[in-house]
PDB file of C-alpha atoms and ligand atoms in Angstrom:
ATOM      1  CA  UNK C   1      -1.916 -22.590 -15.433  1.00  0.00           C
ATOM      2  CA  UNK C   2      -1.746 -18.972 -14.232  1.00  0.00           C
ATOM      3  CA  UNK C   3       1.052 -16.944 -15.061  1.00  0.00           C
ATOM      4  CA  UNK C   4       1.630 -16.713 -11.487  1.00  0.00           C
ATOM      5  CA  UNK C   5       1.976 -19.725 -10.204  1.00  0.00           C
ATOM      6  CA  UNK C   6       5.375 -20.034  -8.459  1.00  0.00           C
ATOM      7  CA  UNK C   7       5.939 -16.652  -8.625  1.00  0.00           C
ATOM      8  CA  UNK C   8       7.043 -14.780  -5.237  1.00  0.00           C
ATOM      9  CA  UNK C   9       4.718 -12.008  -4.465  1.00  0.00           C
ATOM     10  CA  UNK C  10       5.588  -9.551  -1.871  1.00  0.00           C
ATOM     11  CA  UNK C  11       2.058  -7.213  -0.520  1.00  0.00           C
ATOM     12  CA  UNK C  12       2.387  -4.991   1.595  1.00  0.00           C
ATOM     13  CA  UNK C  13      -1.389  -3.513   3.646  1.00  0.00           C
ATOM     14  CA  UNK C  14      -3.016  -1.488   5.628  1.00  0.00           C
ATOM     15  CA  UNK C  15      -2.842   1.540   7.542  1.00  0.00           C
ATOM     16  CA  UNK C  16       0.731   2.758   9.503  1.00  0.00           C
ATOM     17  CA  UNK C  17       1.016   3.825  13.258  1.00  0.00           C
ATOM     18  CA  UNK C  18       3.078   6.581  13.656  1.00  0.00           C
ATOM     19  CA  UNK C  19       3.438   7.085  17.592  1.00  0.00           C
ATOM     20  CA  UNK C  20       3.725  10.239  19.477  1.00  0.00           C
ATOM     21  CA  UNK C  21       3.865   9.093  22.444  1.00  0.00           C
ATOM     22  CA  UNK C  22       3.365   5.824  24.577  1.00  0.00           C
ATOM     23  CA  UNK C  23      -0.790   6.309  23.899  1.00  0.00           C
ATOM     24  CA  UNK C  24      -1.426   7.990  20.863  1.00  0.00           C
ATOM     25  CA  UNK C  25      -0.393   7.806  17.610  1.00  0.00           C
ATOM     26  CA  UNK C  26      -1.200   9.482  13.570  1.00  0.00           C
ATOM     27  CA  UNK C  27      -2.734   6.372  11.873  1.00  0.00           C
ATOM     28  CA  UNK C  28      -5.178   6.478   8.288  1.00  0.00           C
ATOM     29  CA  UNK C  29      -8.352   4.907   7.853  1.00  0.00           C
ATOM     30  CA  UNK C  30      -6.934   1.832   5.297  1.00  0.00           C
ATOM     31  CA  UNK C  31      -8.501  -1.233   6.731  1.00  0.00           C
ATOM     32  CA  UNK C  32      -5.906  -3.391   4.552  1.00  0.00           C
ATOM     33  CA  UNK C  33      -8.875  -5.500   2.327  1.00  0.00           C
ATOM     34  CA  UNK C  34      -7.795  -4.310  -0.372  1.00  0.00           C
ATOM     35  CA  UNK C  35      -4.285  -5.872  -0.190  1.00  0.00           C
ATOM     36  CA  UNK C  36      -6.083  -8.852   1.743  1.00  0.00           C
ATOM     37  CA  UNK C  37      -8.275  -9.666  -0.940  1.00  0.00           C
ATOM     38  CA  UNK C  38      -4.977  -9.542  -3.527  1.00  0.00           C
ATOM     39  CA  UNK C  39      -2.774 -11.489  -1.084  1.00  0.00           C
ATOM     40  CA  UNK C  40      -5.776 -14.968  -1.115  1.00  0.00           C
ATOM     41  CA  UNK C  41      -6.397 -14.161  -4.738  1.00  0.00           C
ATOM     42  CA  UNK C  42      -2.674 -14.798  -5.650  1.00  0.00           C
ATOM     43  CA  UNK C  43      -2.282 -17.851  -3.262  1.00  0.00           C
ATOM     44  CA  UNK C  44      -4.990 -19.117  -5.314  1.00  0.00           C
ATOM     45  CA  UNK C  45      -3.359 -18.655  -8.803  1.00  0.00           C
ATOM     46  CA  UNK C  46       0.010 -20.780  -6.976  1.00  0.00           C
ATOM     47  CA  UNK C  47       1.764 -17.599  -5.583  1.00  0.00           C
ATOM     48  CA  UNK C  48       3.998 -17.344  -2.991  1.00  0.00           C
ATOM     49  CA  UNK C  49       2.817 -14.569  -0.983  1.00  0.00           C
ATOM     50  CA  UNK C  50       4.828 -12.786   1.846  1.00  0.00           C
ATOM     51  CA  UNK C  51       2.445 -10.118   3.523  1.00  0.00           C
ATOM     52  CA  UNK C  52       3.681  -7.558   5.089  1.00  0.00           C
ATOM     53  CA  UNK C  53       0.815  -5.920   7.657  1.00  0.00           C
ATOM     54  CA  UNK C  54       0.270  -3.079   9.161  1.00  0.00           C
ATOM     55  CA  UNK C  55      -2.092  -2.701  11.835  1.00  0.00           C
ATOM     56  CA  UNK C  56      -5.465  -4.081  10.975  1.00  0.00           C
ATOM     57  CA  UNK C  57      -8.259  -6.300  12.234  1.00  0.00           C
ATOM     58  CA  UNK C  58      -7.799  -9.563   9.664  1.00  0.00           C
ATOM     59  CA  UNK C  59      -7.344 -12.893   9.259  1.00  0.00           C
ATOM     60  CA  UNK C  60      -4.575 -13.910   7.510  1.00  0.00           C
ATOM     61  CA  UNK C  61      -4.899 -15.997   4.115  1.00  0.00           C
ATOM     62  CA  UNK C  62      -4.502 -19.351   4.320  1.00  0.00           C
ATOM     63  CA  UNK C  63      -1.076 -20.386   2.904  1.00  0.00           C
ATOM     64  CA  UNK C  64       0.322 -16.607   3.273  1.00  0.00           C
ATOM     65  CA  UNK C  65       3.476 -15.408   4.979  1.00  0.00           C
ATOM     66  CA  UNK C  66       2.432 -12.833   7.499  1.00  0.00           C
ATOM     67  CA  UNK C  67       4.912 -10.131   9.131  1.00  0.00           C
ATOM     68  CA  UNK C  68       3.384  -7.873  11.224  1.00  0.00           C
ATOM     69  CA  UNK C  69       4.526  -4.355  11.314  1.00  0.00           C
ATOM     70  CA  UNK C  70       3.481  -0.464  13.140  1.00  0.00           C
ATOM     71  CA  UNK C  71       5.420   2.166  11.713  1.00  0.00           C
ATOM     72  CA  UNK C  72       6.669   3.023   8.187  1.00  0.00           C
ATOM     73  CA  UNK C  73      10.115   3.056   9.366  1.00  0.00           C
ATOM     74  CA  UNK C  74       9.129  -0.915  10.027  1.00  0.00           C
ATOM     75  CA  UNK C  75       7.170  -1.934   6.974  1.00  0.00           C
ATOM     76  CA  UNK C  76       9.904  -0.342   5.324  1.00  0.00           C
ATOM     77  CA  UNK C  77      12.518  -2.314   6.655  1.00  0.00           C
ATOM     78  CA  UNK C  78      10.001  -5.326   6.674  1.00  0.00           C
ATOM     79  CA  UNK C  79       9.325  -5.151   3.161  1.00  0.00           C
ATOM     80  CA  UNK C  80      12.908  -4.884   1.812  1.00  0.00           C
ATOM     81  CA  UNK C  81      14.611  -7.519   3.676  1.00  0.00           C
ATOM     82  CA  UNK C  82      11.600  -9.516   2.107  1.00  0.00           C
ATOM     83  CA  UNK C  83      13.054  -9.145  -1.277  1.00  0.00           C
ATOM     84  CA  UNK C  84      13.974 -10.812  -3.752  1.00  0.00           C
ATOM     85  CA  UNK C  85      10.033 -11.199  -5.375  1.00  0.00           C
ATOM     86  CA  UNK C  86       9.081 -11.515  -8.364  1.00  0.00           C
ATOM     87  CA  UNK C  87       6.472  -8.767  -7.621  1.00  0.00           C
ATOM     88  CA  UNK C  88       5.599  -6.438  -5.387  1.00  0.00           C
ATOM     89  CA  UNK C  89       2.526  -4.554  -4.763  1.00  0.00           C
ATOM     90  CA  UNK C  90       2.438  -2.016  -2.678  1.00  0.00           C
ATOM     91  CA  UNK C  91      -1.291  -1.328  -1.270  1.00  0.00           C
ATOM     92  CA  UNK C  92      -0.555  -0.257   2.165  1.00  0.00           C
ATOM     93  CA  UNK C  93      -1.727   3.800   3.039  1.00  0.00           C
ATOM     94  CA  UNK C  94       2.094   4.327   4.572  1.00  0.00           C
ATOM     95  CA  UNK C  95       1.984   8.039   6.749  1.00  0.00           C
ATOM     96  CA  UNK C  96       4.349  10.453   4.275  1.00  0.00           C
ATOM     97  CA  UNK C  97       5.190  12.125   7.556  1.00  0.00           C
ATOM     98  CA  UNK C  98       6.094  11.061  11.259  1.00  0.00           C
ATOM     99  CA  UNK C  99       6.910  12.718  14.708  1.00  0.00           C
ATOM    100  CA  UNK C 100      10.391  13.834  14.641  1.00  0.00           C
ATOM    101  CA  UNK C 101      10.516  12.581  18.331  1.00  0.00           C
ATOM    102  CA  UNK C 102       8.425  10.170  20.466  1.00  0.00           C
ATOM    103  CA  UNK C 103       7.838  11.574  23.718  1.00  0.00           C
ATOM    104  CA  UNK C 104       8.921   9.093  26.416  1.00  0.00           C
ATOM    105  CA  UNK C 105       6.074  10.134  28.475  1.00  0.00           C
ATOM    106  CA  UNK C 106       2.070  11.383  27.623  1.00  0.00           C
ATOM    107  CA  UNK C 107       2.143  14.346  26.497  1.00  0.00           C
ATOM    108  CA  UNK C 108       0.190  16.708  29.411  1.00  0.00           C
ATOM    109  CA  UNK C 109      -2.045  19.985  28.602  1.00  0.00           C
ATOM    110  CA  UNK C 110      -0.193  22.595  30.092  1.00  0.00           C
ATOM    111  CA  UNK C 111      -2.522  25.585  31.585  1.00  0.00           C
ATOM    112  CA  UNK C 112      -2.542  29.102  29.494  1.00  0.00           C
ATOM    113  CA  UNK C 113      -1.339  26.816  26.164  1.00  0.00           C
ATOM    114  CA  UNK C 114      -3.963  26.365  23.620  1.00  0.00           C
ATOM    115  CA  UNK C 115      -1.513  24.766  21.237  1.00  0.00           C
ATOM    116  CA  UNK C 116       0.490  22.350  20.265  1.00  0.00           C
ATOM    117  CA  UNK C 117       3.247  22.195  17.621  1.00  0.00           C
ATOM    118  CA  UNK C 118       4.076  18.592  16.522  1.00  0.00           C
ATOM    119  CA  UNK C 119       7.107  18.500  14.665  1.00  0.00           C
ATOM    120  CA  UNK C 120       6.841  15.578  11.541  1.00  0.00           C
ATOM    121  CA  UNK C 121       9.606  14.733   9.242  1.00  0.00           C
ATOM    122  CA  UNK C 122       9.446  12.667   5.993  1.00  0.00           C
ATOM    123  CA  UNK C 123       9.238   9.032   6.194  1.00  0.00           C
ATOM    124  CA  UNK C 124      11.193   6.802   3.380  1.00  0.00           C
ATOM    125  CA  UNK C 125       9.134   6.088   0.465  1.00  0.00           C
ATOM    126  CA  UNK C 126       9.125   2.138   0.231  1.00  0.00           C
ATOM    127  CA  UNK C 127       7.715   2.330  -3.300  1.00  0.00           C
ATOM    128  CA  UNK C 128      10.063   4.336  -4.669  1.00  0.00           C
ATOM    129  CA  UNK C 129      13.067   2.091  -2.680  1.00  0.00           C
ATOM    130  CA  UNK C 130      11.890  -0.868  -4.225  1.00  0.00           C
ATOM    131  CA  UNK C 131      11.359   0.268  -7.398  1.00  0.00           C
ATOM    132  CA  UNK C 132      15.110   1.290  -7.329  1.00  0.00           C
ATOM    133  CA  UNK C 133      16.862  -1.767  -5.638  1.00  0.00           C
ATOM    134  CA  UNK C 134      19.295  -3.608  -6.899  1.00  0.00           C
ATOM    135  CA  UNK C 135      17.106  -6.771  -6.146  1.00  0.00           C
ATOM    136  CA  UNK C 136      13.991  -4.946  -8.038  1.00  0.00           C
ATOM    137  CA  UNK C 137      11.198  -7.216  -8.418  1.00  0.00           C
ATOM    138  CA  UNK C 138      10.406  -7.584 -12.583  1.00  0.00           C
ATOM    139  CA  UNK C 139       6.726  -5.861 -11.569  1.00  0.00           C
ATOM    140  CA  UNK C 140       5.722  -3.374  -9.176  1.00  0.00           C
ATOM    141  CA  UNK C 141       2.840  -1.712  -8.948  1.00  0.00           C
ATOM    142  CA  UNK C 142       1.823   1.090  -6.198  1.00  0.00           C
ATOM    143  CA  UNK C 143      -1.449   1.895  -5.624  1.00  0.00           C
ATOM    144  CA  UNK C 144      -2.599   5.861  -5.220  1.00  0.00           C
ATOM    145  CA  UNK C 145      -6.001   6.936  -2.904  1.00  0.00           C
ATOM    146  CA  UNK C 146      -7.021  10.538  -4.478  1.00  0.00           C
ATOM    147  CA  UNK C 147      -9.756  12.662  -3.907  1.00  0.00           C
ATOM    148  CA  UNK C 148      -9.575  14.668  -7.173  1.00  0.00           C
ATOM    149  CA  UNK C 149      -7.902  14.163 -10.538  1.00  0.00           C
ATOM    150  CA  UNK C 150      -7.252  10.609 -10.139  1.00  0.00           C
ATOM    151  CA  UNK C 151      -5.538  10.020 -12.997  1.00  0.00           C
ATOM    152  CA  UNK C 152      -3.282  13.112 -13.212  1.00  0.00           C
ATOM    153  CA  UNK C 153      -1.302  12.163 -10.125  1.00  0.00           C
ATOM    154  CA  UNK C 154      -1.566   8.693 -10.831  1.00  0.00           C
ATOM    155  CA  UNK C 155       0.192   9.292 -14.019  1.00  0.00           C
ATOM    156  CA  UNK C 156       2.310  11.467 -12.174  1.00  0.00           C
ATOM    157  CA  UNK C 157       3.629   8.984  -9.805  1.00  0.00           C
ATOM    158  CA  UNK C 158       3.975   6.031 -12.023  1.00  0.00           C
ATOM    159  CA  UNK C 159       6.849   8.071 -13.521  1.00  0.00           C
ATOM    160  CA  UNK C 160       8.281   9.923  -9.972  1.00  0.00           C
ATOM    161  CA  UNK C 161       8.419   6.506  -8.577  1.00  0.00           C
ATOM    162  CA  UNK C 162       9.788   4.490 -11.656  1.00  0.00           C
ATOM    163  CA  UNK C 163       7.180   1.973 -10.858  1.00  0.00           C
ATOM    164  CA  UNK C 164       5.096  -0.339 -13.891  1.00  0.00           C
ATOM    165  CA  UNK C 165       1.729   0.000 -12.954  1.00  0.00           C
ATOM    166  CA  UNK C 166      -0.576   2.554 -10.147  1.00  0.00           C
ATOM    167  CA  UNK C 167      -4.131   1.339  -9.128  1.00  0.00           C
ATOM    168  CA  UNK C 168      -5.538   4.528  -8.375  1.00  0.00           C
ATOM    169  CA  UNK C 169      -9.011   4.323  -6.305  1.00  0.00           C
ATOM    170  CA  UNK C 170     -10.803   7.624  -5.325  1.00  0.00           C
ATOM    171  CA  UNK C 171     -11.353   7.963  -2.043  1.00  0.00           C
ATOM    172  CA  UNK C 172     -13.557  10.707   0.271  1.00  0.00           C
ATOM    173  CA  UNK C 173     -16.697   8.942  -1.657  1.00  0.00           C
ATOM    174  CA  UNK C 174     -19.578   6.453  -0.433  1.00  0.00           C
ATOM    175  CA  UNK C 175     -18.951   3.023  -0.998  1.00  0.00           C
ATOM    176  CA  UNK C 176     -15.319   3.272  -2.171  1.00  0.00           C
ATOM    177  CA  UNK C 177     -11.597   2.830  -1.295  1.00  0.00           C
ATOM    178  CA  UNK C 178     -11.137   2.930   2.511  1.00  0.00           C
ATOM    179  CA  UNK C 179     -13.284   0.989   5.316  1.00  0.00           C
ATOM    180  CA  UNK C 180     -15.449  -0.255   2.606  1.00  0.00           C
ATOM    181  CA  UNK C 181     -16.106  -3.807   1.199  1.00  0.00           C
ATOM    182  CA  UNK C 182     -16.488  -2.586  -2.566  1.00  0.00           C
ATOM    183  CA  UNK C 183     -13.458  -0.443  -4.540  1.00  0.00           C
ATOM    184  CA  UNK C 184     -13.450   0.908  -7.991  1.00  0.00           C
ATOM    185  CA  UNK C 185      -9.775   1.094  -9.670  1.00  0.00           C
ATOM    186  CA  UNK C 186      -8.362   2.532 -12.258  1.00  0.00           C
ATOM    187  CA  UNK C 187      -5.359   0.791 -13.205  1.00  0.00           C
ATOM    188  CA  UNK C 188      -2.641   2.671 -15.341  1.00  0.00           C
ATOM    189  CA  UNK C 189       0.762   1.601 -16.933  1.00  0.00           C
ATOM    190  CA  UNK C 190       3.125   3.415 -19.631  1.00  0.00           C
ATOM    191  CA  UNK C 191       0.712   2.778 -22.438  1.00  0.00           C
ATOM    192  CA  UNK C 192      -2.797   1.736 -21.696  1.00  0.00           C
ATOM    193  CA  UNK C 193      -5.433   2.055 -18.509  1.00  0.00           C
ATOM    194  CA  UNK C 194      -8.093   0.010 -17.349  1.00  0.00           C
ATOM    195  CA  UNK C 195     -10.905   0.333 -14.788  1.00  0.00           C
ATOM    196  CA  UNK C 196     -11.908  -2.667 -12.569  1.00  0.00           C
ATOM    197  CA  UNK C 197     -15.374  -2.370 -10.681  1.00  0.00           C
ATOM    198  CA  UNK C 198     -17.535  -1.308  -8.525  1.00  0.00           C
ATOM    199  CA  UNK C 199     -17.257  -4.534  -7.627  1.00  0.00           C
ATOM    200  CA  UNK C 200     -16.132  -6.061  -4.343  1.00  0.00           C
ATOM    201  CA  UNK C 201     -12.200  -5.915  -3.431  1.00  0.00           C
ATOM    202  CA  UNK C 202     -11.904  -9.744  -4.129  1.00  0.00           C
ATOM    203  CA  UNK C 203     -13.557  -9.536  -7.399  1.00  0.00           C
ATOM    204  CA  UNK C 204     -11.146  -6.044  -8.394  1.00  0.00           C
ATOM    205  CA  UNK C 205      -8.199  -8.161  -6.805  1.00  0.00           C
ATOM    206  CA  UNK C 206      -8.835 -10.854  -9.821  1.00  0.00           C
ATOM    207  CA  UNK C 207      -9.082  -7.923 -12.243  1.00  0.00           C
ATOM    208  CA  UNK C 208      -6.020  -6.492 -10.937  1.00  0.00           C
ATOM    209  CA  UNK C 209      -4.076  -9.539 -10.686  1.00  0.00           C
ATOM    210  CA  UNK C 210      -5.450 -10.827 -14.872  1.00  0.00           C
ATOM    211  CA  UNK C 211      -3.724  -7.373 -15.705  1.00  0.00           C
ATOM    212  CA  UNK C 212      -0.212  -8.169 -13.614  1.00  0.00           C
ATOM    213  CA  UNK C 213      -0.613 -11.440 -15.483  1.00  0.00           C
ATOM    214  CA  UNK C 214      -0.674  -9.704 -18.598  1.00  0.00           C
ATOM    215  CA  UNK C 215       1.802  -7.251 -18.412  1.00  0.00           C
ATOM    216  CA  UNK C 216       4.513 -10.510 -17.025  1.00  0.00           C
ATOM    217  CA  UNK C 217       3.708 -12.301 -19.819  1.00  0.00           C
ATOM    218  CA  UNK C 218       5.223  -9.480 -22.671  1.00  0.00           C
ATOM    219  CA  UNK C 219       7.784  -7.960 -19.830  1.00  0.00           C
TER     220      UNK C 219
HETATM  221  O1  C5P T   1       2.639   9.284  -3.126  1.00  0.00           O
HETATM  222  P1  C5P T   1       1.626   8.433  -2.442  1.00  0.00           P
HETATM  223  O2  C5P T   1       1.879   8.242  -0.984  1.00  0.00           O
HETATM  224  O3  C5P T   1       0.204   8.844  -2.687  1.00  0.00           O
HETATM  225  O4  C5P T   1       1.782   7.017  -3.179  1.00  0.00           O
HETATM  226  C1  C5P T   1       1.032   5.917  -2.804  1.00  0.00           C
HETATM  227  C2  C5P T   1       1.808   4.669  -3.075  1.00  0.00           C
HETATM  228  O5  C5P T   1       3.116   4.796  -2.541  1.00  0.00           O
HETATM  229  C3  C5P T   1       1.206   3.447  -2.400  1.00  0.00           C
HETATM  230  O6  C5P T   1       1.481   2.320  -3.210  1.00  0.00           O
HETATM  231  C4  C5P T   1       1.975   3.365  -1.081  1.00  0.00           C
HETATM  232  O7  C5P T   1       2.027   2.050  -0.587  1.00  0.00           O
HETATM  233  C5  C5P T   1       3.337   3.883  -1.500  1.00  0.00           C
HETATM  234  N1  C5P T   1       4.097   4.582  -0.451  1.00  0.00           N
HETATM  235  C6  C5P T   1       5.205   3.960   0.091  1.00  0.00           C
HETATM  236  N2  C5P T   1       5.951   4.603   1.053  1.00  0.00           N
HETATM  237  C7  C5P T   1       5.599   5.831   1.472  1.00  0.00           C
HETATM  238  C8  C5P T   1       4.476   6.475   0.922  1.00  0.00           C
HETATM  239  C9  C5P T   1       3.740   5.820  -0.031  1.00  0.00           C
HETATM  240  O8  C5P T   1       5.512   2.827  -0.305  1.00  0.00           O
HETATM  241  N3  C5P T   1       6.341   6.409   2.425  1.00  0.00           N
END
C-alpha cells in the first residue's frame, strides 16, 4: 500500500491572472501539467486531493477536488482555507507582483504619451504562509522555475521559505518546464538531491511523489 493512501493532499497549479483592468491582465506561461500530472498520480496511490487551479485549459482528474481560482490574492485565500493536509505542494507559477489598482475602466492611449507607468505591489507568498501556519501540513514542498543556477536559489529558498523539499525545473530551454509535455527536476531537501527525467510530467510526478513517500515515511 502506498504511503499515501488516505493522506490529504492539497496542489495548487498553474499560471495567476493579475488584472489591470476589465480586459487585460499580467499572467505567466505555466500551463498547470505539471501539478495536473501530480494531482491523478496521487489519486492513484489513495490520496485525497484538493486542487486548487488557476487559469488553465484542463481536465480535471477523476476523483479530485477542483477550486478554481484568478488571482494570487485568490489561490491564496483558496489554498489556506483548504488546510488542514497532510501535504501540500505548491506547483502553481503565482505573479510575485500585482497592480496596485484595477482600473474600473480600459485603460485608453492618451495622445503625446508614449508611456505608461503601472504601479505593482507584492503579492502574499502562499508558500511561505503555509509553511508557517499553525495548521502546517507535515510536508511541503514548493517548486522553483530558474533560468540559471538552479540549484543555488533552490537551496536558497528551501531555507527562506522553511519549506521540506523544492523541485526546481529550468526553464527558458526547449522541451522543458513551461507549455511543454516533458520536465526535468531536480528535487532538493536538507540533506540529499535527486533528479527525475527528461521524462514526461506524469512519469516525473511518480518520481516526485516515490520521494514525498520517502521523506513521510522517516518524518
Ligand atoms: O520565490 P519563487 O516565486 O520563485 O518560489 C516559487 C515557489 O513559491 C513555488 O512553489 C510557488 O508556488 C510559490 N509561491 C507562492 N506564492 C507566491 C510566490 C511563489 O506560493 N506569491
Amino acid at each position: 500500500m502506498s504511503a499515501l493512501d488516505g493522506k490529504r493532499i492539497l496542489v495548487s497549479a498553474g499560471p495567476t491572472f493579475e488584472d489591470i483592468d476589465p480586459v487585460r491582465f499580467i499572467g505567466n506561461r505555466s500551463s498547470g501539467r505539471m501539478g495536473f500530472a501530480i494531482a491523478e498520480a496521487a489519486i492513484a496511490r489513495g490520496a485525497q486531493v484538493v486542487l486548487v487551479a488557476g487559469p488553465v485549459h484542463l481536465a480535471t482528474p477523476t476523483g479530485a477536488q477542483r477550486i478554481d481560482v484568478r488571482s494570487a490574492a485568490q489561490m491564496h485565500d483558496a489554498v489556506l482555507s483548504a488546510l488542514p493536509a497532510d501535504i501540500y505542494i505548491g506547483t502553481a507559477a503565482v505573479a510575485d507582483f500585482t497592480p496596485r489598482a484595477v482600473a474600473g475602466h480600459k485603460l485608453k492611449k492618451v495622445p503625446g504619451q508614449d508611456t505608461l507607468v503601472l504601479e505593482l505591489v507584492k503579492t502574499a507568498d502562499i508558500l511561505a504562509d503555509v509553511a508557517t501556519a499553525t495548521q502546517r501540513p507535515r510536508l511541503v514542498v514548493g517548486f522553483a522555475a530558474e533560468t540559471n543556477d538552479v540549484e543555488t536559489y533552490a537551496r536558497g529558498k528551501l531555507a527562506a521559505k522553511r519549506i521540506d523539499m523544492i523541485a526546481a525545473n529550468r526553464v527558458g530551454i526547449a522541451g522543458c518546464g513551461f507549455e511543454s509535455d516533458d520536465n526535468t527536476l531536480d528535487v532538493i531537501w536538507a540533506d540529499g538531491q535527486r533528479r527525475l527525467g527528461p521524462e514526461s510530467k506524469r512519469v516525473v510526478a511518480e518520481g516526485l511523489l516515490d520521494l514525498i513517500e520517502e521523506r513521510i515515511s522517516i518524518a
